[in-house]
Amino acid sequence: MPVVDPVYCPLCATRLVPRTAHGAERIACPACDFVHFEDPKLAVGVLVTNDQRELLYTKRNHEPLMGTWAFPSGFVDRGEDVRAAARREVEEETGLLVELDGLVDVYSRDRDPVVYLVFDAHPVGGRLQPGPEAQAVRFFAAAALPPPAFPFDREIVEAWEIRRR
Ligand SMILES: [Zn+2]
């Protein structure tokens, strides 16, 4: 998801320029004290396990990695309860209503703006059917999971396998 930097100072409308400020290269105003801080972007992923201890995947219907199998995931809206965002993404993509069981872990790395919070969950209602963001949805047995699609998926699956024991 592209993050667009501001071009003009929101305080005095001068064109912003790059300079070192608060210990890093940032976009700042040459005429006043304004500094643009690039905030992290918060994303959630959800590991939904059914009664057969299978893991829920969606076949992505959007870039990046359209057509690959991945966990239900998406960005948290500003001001949105993070756990509500996790439940919302599962419902939007798979039709399932879930109850969160806990936070699996938090994933981030240098120079990546995205901070990824992964929860585990179990279904409590709804009906399994792909939403507009998914080409297909289904549960996979632990021995037959799709290959990891995103950078952290391998360690996320390992964390899931430990937690489901
Ligand atoms: Zn300014």
PDB file of C-alpha atoms and ligand atoms in Angstrom:
ATOM      1  CA  MET A   1       0.000   0.000   0.000  1.00  0.00           C
ATOM      2  CA  PRO A   2       1.598   3.319  -1.035  1.00  0.00           C
ATOM      3  CA  VAL A   3       2.061   5.908   1.662  1.00  0.00           C
ATOM      4  CA  VAL A   4       2.021   9.409   0.186  1.00  0.00           C
ATOM      5  CA  ASP A   5       4.197  12.046   1.811  1.00  0.00           C
ATOM      6  CA  PRO A   6       2.848  15.579   2.213  1.00  0.00           C
ATOM      7  CA  VAL A   7       4.317  18.110  -0.245  1.00  0.00           C
ATOM      8  CA  TYR A   8       3.485  21.351   1.578  1.00  0.00           C
ATOM      9  CA  CYS A   9       3.778  22.321   5.234  1.00  0.00           C
ATOM     10  CA  PRO A  10       0.342  21.968   6.885  1.00  0.00           C
ATOM     11  CA  LEU A  11       1.225  24.878   9.196  1.00  0.00           C
ATOM     12  CA  CYS A  12       2.619  27.519   6.792  1.00  0.00           C
ATOM     13  CA  ALA A  13       2.212  26.027   3.277  1.00  0.00           C
ATOM     14  CA  THR A  14       5.926  26.226   2.437  1.00  0.00           C
ATOM     15  CA  ARG A  15       7.189  23.400   0.222  1.00  0.00           C
ATOM     16  CA  LEU A  16       8.700  20.693   2.460  1.00  0.00           C
ATOM     17  CA  VAL A  17      12.274  19.498   1.997  1.00  0.00           C
ATOM     18  CA  PRO A  18      14.203  16.449   3.218  1.00  0.00           C
ATOM     19  CA  ARG A  19      16.558  17.069   6.132  1.00  0.00           C
ATOM     20  CA  THR A  20      17.892  15.385   9.218  1.00  0.00           C
ATOM     21  CA  ALA A  21      15.534  15.938  12.134  1.00  0.00           C
ATOM     22  CA  HIS A  22      15.092  14.046  15.404  1.00  0.00           C
ATOM     23  CA  GLY A  23      17.840  11.643  14.456  1.00  0.00           C
ATOM     24  CA  ALA A  24      16.689  10.566  11.027  1.00  0.00           C
ATOM     25  CA  GLU A  25      16.203  11.794   7.477  1.00  0.00           C
ATOM     26  CA  ARG A  26      12.706  13.235   7.411  1.00  0.00           C
ATOM     27  CA  ILE A  27      10.590  15.626   5.394  1.00  0.00           C
ATOM     28  CA  ALA A  28      10.477  18.973   7.165  1.00  0.00           C
ATOM     29  CA  CYS A  29       9.525  22.592   6.666  1.00  0.00           C
ATOM     30  CA  PRO A  30      12.410  25.001   5.927  1.00  0.00           C
ATOM     31  CA  ALA A  31      10.341  27.967   7.192  1.00  0.00           C
ATOM     32  CA  CYS A  32       8.912  26.693  10.493  1.00  0.00           C
ATOM     33  CA  ASP A  33       9.382  23.850  12.966  1.00  0.00           C
ATOM     34  CA  PHE A  34       7.104  21.330  11.258  1.00  0.00           C
ATOM     35  CA  VAL A  35       8.545  17.824  10.800  1.00  0.00           C
ATOM     36  CA  HIS A  36       6.651  15.048   9.072  1.00  0.00           C
ATOM     37  CA  PHE A  37       6.902  11.791  11.030  1.00  0.00           C
ATOM     38  CA  GLU A  38       6.174   8.643   9.087  1.00  0.00           C
ATOM     39  CA  ASP A  39       4.070   6.480  11.363  1.00  0.00           C
ATOM     40  CA  PRO A  40       4.003   2.679  11.182  1.00  0.00           C
ATOM     41  CA  LYS A  41       1.071   0.989   9.490  1.00  0.00           C
ATOM     42  CA  LEU A  42      -0.790  -1.557  11.543  1.00  0.00           C
ATOM     43  CA  ALA A  43      -1.960  -4.821  10.007  1.00  0.00           C
ATOM     44  CA  VAL A  44      -3.684  -7.826  11.541  1.00  0.00           C
ATOM     45  CA  GLY A  45      -3.650 -11.470  10.540  1.00  0.00           C
ATOM     46  CA  VAL A  46      -5.846 -14.190  12.000  1.00  0.00           C
ATOM     47  CA  LEU A  47      -5.162 -17.898  12.411  1.00  0.00           C
ATOM     48  CA  VAL A  48      -8.604 -19.491  12.568  1.00  0.00           C
ATOM     49  CA  THR A  49      -8.570 -23.112  13.714  1.00  0.00           C
ATOM     50  CA  ASN A  50     -11.639 -25.337  13.356  1.00  0.00           C
ATOM     51  CA  ASP A  51     -12.693 -28.359  15.459  1.00  0.00           C
ATOM     52  CA  GLN A  52     -10.580 -30.649  13.248  1.00  0.00           C
ATOM     53  CA  ARG A  53      -7.555 -28.466  14.075  1.00  0.00           C
ATOM     54  CA  GLU A  54      -7.283 -27.261  10.505  1.00  0.00           C
ATOM     55  CA  LEU A  55      -6.170 -23.742   9.599  1.00  0.00           C
ATOM     56  CA  LEU A  56      -8.245 -21.266   7.579  1.00  0.00           C
ATOM     57  CA  TYR A  57      -6.788 -19.745   4.411  1.00  0.00           C
ATOM     58  CA  THR A  58      -8.152 -17.396   1.789  1.00  0.00           C
ATOM     59  CA  LYS A  59      -7.095 -17.329  -1.825  1.00  0.00           C
ATOM     60  CA  ARG A  60      -6.268 -13.667  -2.324  1.00  0.00           C
ATOM     61  CA  ASN A  61      -8.326 -11.772  -4.895  1.00  0.00           C
ATOM     62  CA  HIS A  62      -6.135  -8.651  -4.780  1.00  0.00           C
ATOM     63  CA  GLU A  63      -2.516  -7.636  -4.988  1.00  0.00           C
ATOM     64  CA  PRO A  64      -0.008  -8.197  -3.601  1.00  0.00           C
ATOM     65  CA  LEU A  65       0.251 -11.917  -4.303  1.00  0.00           C
ATOM     66  CA  MET A  66      -3.152 -12.288  -5.921  1.00  0.00           C
ATOM     67  CA  GLY A  67      -4.112 -15.946  -6.295  1.00  0.00           C
ATOM     68  CA  THR A  68      -1.977 -17.205  -3.430  1.00  0.00           C
ATOM     69  CA  TRP A  69      -3.305 -18.739  -0.225  1.00  0.00           C
ATOM     70  CA  ALA A  70      -2.799 -16.636   2.887  1.00  0.00           C
ATOM     71  CA  PHE A  71      -4.345 -16.052   6.289  1.00  0.00           C
ATOM     72  CA  PRO A  72      -7.182 -13.571   6.533  1.00  0.00           C
ATOM     73  CA  SER A  73      -5.437 -10.247   7.049  1.00  0.00           C
ATOM     74  CA  GLY A  74      -5.714  -6.549   6.456  1.00  0.00           C
ATOM     75  CA  PHE A  75      -4.973  -3.079   7.703  1.00  0.00           C
ATOM     76  CA  VAL A  76      -6.395  -1.614  10.874  1.00  0.00           C
ATOM     77  CA  ASP A  77      -8.299   1.613  10.323  1.00  0.00           C
ATOM     78  CA  ARG A  78      -7.149   4.590  12.357  1.00  0.00           C
ATOM     79  CA  GLY A  79      -9.261   4.678  15.507  1.00  0.00           C
ATOM     80  CA  GLU A  80     -10.466   1.100  15.081  1.00  0.00           C
ATOM     81  CA  ASP A  81     -10.173  -1.414  17.898  1.00  0.00           C
ATOM     82  CA  VAL A  82      -7.414  -3.789  16.786  1.00  0.00           C
ATOM     83  CA  ARG A  83      -9.251  -6.934  17.854  1.00  0.00           C
ATOM     84  CA  ALA A  84     -12.406  -5.741  16.146  1.00  0.00           C
ATOM     85  CA  ALA A  85     -10.331  -5.211  12.997  1.00  0.00           C
ATOM     86  CA  ALA A  86      -9.092  -8.814  13.234  1.00  0.00           C
ATOM     87  CA  ARG A  87     -12.636 -10.170  13.532  1.00  0.00           C
ATOM     88  CA  ARG A  88     -13.809  -7.857  10.733  1.00  0.00           C
ATOM     89  CA  GLU A  89     -11.145  -9.070   8.304  1.00  0.00           C
ATOM     90  CA  VAL A  90     -12.083 -12.705   8.897  1.00  0.00           C
ATOM     91  CA  GLU A  91     -15.776 -11.984   8.402  1.00  0.00           C
ATOM     92  CA  GLU A  92     -15.179  -9.877   5.264  1.00  0.00           C
ATOM     93  CA  GLU A  93     -12.918 -12.439   3.618  1.00  0.00           C
ATOM     94  CA  THR A  94     -14.448 -15.732   4.754  1.00  0.00           C
ATOM     95  CA  GLY A  95     -17.976 -15.125   6.061  1.00  0.00           C
ATOM     96  CA  LEU A  96     -17.050 -16.633   9.426  1.00  0.00           C
ATOM     97  CA  LEU A  97     -17.650 -14.984  12.768  1.00  0.00           C
ATOM     98  CA  VAL A  98     -14.767 -15.723  15.105  1.00  0.00           C
ATOM     99  CA  GLU A  99     -13.795 -15.309  18.711  1.00  0.00           C
ATOM    100  CA  LEU A 100     -10.149 -14.399  19.254  1.00  0.00           C
ATOM    101  CA  ASP A 101      -8.169 -16.714  21.518  1.00  0.00           C
ATOM    102  CA  GLY A 102      -5.070 -14.595  21.932  1.00  0.00           C
ATOM    103  CA  LEU A 103      -2.191 -12.700  20.417  1.00  0.00           C
ATOM    104  CA  VAL A 104       0.202 -15.099  18.688  1.00  0.00           C
ATOM    105  CA  ASP A 105       2.962 -12.556  18.196  1.00  0.00           C
ATOM    106  CA  VAL A 106       3.911  -9.174  16.737  1.00  0.00           C
ATOM    107  CA  TYR A 107       5.987  -9.144  13.550  1.00  0.00           C
ATOM    108  CA  SER A 108       8.031  -6.218  12.235  1.00  0.00           C
ATOM    109  CA  ARG A 109      11.409  -5.547  10.713  1.00  0.00           C
ATOM    110  CA  ASP A 110      13.726  -2.658   9.879  1.00  0.00           C
ATOM    111  CA  ARG A 111      12.656  -0.372   7.017  1.00  0.00           C
ATOM    112  CA  ASP A 112       9.268  -2.071   6.663  1.00  0.00           C
ATOM    113  CA  PRO A 113       6.471   0.346   7.622  1.00  0.00           C
ATOM    114  CA  VAL A 114       4.075  -2.471   8.462  1.00  0.00           C
ATOM    115  CA  VAL A 115       3.685  -3.831  11.994  1.00  0.00           C
ATOM    116  CA  TYR A 116       1.801  -7.116  11.790  1.00  0.00           C
ATOM    117  CA  LEU A 117      -0.191  -8.393  14.762  1.00  0.00           C
ATOM    118  CA  VAL A 118      -1.289 -12.009  14.485  1.00  0.00           C
ATOM    119  CA  PHE A 119      -4.113 -13.468  16.561  1.00  0.00           C
ATOM    120  CA  ASP A 120      -5.471 -16.975  16.780  1.00  0.00           C
ATOM    121  CA  ALA A 121      -9.193 -17.571  16.798  1.00  0.00           C
ATOM    122  CA  HIS A 122     -11.964 -20.128  16.436  1.00  0.00           C
ATOM    123  CA  PRO A 123     -15.271 -19.908  14.545  1.00  0.00           C
ATOM    124  CA  VAL A 124     -18.423 -19.126  16.511  1.00  0.00           C
ATOM    125  CA  GLY A 125     -20.855 -18.577  13.625  1.00  0.00           C
ATOM    126  CA  GLY A 126     -21.341 -17.335  10.122  1.00  0.00           C
ATOM    127  CA  ARG A 127     -21.038 -19.394   6.967  1.00  0.00           C
ATOM    128  CA  LEU A 128     -17.817 -20.166   5.101  1.00  0.00           C
ATOM    129  CA  GLN A 129     -17.962 -18.350   1.766  1.00  0.00           C
ATOM    130  CA  PRO A 130     -15.438 -16.124  -0.011  1.00  0.00           C
ATOM    131  CA  GLY A 131     -16.003 -12.381   0.272  1.00  0.00           C
ATOM    132  CA  PRO A 132     -15.010  -9.873  -2.446  1.00  0.00           C
ATOM    133  CA  GLU A 133     -11.369  -9.953  -1.297  1.00  0.00           C
ATOM    134  CA  ALA A 134     -11.090 -13.735  -1.672  1.00  0.00           C
ATOM    135  CA  GLN A 135     -11.296 -16.087  -4.669  1.00  0.00           C
ATOM    136  CA  ALA A 136     -11.819 -19.070  -2.378  1.00  0.00           C
ATOM    137  CA  VAL A 137     -11.728 -19.940   1.296  1.00  0.00           C
ATOM    138  CA  ARG A 138     -11.026 -23.269   2.951  1.00  0.00           C
ATOM    139  CA  PHE A 139      -9.450 -25.000   5.905  1.00  0.00           C
ATOM    140  CA  PHE A 140      -6.197 -26.915   5.434  1.00  0.00           C
ATOM    141  CA  ALA A 141      -4.901 -29.777   7.566  1.00  0.00           C
ATOM    142  CA  ALA A 142      -1.593 -29.072   9.292  1.00  0.00           C
ATOM    143  CA  ALA A 143       0.196 -31.639   7.118  1.00  0.00           C
ATOM    144  CA  ALA A 144      -1.019 -30.024   3.889  1.00  0.00           C
ATOM    145  CA  LEU A 145      -0.740 -26.266   4.418  1.00  0.00           C
ATOM    146  CA  PRO A 146      -0.117 -24.073   1.361  1.00  0.00           C
ATOM    147  CA  PRO A 147       3.436 -22.717   0.957  1.00  0.00           C
ATOM    148  CA  PRO A 148       4.184 -19.535   2.929  1.00  0.00           C
ATOM    149  CA  ALA A 149       3.177 -16.481   0.899  1.00  0.00           C
ATOM    150  CA  PHE A 150       4.375 -13.521   2.947  1.00  0.00           C
ATOM    151  CA  PRO A 151       7.716 -12.876   4.698  1.00  0.00           C
ATOM    152  CA  PHE A 152       6.602 -13.910   8.193  1.00  0.00           C
ATOM    153  CA  ASP A 153       4.257 -16.738   7.240  1.00  0.00           C
ATOM    154  CA  ARG A 154       6.713 -19.531   7.938  1.00  0.00           C
ATOM    155  CA  GLU A 155       7.378 -18.435  11.513  1.00  0.00           C
ATOM    156  CA  ILE A 156       3.698 -17.634  12.004  1.00  0.00           C
ATOM    157  CA  VAL A 157       2.748 -21.198  11.067  1.00  0.00           C
ATOM    158  CA  GLU A 158       5.426 -22.513  13.406  1.00  0.00           C
ATOM    159  CA  ALA A 159       3.982 -20.405  16.225  1.00  0.00           C
ATOM    160  CA  TRP A 160       0.507 -21.722  15.379  1.00  0.00           C
ATOM    161  CA  GLU A 161       1.683 -25.343  15.461  1.00  0.00           C
ATOM    162  CA  ILE A 162       3.186 -24.806  18.908  1.00  0.00           C
ATOM    163  CA  ARG A 163       0.035 -23.112  20.236  1.00  0.00           C
ATOM    164  CA  ARG A 164      -2.380 -25.742  18.909  1.00  0.00           C
ATOM    165  CA  ARG A 165      -0.664 -28.599  20.735  1.00  0.00           C
TER     166      ARG A 165
HETATM  167 ZN    ZN B   1       6.073  25.395   7.866  1.00  0.00          ZN
END
